[in-house]
PDB file of C-alpha atoms in Angstrom:
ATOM      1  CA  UNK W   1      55.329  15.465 136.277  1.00  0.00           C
ATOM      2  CA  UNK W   2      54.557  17.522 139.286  1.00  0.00           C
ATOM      3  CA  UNK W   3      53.707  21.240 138.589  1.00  0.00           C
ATOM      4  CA  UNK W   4      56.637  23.699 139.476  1.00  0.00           C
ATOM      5  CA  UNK W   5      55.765  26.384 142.812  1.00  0.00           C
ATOM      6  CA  UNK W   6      55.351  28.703 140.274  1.00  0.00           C
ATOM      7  CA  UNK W   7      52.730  27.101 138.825  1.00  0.00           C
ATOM      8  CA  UNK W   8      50.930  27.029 142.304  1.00  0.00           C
ATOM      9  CA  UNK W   9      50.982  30.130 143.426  1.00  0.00           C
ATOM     10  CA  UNK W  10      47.810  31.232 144.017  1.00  0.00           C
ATOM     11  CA  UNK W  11      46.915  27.845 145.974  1.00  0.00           C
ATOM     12  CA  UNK W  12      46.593  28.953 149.284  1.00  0.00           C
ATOM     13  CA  UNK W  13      48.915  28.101 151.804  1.00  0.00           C
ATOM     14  CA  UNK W  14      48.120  26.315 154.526  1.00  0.00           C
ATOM     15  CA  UNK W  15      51.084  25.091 156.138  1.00  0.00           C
ATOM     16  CA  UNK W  16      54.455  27.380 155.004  1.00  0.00           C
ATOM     17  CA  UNK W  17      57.403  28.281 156.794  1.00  0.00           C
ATOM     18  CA  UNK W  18      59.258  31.515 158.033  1.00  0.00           C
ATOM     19  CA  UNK W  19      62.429  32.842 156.199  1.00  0.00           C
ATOM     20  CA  UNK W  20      64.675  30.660 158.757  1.00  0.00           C
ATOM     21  CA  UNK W  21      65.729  30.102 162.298  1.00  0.00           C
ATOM     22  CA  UNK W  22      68.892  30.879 163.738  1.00  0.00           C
ATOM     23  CA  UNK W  23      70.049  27.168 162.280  1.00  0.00           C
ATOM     24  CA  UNK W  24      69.339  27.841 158.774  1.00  0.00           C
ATOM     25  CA  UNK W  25      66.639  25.757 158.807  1.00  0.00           C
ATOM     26  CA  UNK W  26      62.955  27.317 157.958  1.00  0.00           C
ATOM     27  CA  UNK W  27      60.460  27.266 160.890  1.00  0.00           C
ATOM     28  CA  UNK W  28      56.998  25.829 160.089  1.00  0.00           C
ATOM     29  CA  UNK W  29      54.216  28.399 160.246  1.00  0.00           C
ATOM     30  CA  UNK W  30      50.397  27.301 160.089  1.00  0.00           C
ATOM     31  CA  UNK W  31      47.930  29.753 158.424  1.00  0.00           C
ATOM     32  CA  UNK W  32      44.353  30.018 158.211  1.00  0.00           C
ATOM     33  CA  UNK W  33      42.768  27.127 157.116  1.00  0.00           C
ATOM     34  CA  UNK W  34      40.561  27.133 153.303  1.00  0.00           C
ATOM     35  CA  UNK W  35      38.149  25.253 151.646  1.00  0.00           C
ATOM     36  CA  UNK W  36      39.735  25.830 148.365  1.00  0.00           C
ATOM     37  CA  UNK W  37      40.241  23.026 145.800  1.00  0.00           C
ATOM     38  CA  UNK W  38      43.411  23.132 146.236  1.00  0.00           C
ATOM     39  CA  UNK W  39      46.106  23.935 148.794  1.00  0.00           C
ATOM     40  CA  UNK W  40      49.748  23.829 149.472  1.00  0.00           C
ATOM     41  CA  UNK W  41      51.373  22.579 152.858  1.00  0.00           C
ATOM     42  CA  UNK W  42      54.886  23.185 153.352  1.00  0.00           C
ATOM     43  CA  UNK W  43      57.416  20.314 154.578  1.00  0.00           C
ATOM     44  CA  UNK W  44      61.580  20.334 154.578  1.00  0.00           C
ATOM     45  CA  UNK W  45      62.384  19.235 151.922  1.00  0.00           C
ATOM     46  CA  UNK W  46      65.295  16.429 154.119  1.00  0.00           C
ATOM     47  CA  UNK W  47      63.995  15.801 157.334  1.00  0.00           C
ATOM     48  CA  UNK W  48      66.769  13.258 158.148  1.00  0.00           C
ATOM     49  CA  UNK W  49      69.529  16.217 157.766  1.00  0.00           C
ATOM     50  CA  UNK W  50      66.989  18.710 159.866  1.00  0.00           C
ATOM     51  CA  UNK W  51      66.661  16.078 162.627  1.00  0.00           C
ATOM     52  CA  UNK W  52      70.746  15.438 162.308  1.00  0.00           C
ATOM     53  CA  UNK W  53      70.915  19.263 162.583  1.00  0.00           C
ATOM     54  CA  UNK W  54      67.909  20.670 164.935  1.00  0.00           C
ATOM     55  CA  UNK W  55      66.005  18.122 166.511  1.00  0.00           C
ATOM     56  CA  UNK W  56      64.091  20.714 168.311  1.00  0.00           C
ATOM     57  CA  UNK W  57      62.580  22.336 164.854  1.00  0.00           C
ATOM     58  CA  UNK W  58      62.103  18.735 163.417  1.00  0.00           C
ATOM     59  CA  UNK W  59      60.039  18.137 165.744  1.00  0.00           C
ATOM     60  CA  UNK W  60      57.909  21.259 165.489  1.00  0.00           C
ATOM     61  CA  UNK W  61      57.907  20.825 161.909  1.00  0.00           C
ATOM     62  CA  UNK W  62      56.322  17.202 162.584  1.00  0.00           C
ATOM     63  CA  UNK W  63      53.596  18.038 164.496  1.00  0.00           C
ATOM     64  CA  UNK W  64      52.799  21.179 162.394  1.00  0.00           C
ATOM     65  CA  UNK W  65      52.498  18.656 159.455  1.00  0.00           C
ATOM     66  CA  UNK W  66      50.772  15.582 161.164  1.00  0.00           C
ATOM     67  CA  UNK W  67      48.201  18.127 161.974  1.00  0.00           C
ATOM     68  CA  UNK W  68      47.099  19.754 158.783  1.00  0.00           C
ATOM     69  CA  UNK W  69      47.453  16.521 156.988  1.00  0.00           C
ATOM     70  CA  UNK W  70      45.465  14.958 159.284  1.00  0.00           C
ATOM     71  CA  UNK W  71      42.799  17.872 159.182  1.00  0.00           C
ATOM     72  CA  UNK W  72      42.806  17.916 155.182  1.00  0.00           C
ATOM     73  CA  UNK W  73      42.664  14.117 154.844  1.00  0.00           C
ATOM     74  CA  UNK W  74      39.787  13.691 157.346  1.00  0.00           C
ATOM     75  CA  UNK W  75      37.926  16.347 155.496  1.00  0.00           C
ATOM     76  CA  UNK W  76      37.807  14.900 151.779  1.00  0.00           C
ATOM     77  CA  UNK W  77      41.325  15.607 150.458  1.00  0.00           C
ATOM     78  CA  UNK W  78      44.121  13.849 149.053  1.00  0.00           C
ATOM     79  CA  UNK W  79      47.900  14.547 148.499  1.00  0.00           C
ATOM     80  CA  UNK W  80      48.209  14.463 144.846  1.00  0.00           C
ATOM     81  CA  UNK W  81      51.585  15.772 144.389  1.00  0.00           C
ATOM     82  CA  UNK W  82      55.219  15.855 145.578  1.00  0.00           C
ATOM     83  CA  UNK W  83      56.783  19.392 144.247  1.00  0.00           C
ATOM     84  CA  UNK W  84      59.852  19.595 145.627  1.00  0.00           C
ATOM     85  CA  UNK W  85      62.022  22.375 146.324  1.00  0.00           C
ATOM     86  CA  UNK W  86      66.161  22.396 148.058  1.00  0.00           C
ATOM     87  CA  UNK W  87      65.111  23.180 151.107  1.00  0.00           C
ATOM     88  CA  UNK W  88      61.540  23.056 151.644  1.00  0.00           C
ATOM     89  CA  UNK W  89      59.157  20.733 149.163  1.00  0.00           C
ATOM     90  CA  UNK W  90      55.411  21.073 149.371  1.00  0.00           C
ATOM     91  CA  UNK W  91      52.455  18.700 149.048  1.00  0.00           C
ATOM     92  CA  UNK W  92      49.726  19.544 146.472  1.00  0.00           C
ATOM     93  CA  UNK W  93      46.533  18.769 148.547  1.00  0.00           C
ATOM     94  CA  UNK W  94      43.260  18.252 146.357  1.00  0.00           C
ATOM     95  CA  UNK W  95      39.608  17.817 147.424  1.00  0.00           C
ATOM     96  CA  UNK W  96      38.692  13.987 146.607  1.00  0.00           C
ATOM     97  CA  UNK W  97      36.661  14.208 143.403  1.00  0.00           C
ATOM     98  CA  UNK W  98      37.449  17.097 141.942  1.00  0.00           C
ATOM     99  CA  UNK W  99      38.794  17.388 138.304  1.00  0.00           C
ATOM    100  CA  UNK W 100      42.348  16.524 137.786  1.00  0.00           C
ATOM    101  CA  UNK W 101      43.774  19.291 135.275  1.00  0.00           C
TER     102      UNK W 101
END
């Protein structure tokens, strides 16, 4: 069972969002990148409904999260976990080889 945010939150951040657009919707904000362990990287939590409702900030949200994940998974990590949240979820990024708890 995936940990709850709670549990997380001291794993730094390194894709979150911004309290909302003028849709609703959250905007994606990248922040400085770490060599912890362990980090967190935002995502909405329904894409489909943010692309039905602001294809615009889908879109932004995409490439925001193509290009961590791309950045963390070329450089020895792995997404271990899904926790998932109503409107934004996050992945639970861990450095390949490191102990599981």
């Amino acid at each position: 069972m995936p940990p709850a945010i709670e549990e997380v939150a001291a794993v730094p951040r390194v894709l979150d969002c911004t309290s909302g657009s003028s849709s609703g919707w959250p905007e994606p904000e990248t922040r400085e990148a770490s060599r912890a362990d362990q980090v967190l990287a935002a995502i909405p939590s329904s894409i489909q409904a943010l692309k039905a409702a602001t294809p615009e900030l889908a879109a932004r949200w995409r490439e925001a999260t193509r290009s961590v994940l791309q950045s963390y998974l070329s450089n020895g990590y792995e997404v271990c976990e899904l926790i998932r949240g109503a409107r934004v979820s996050h992945y639970l990024l861990r450095r390949i080889g490191e102990m599981k708890p």
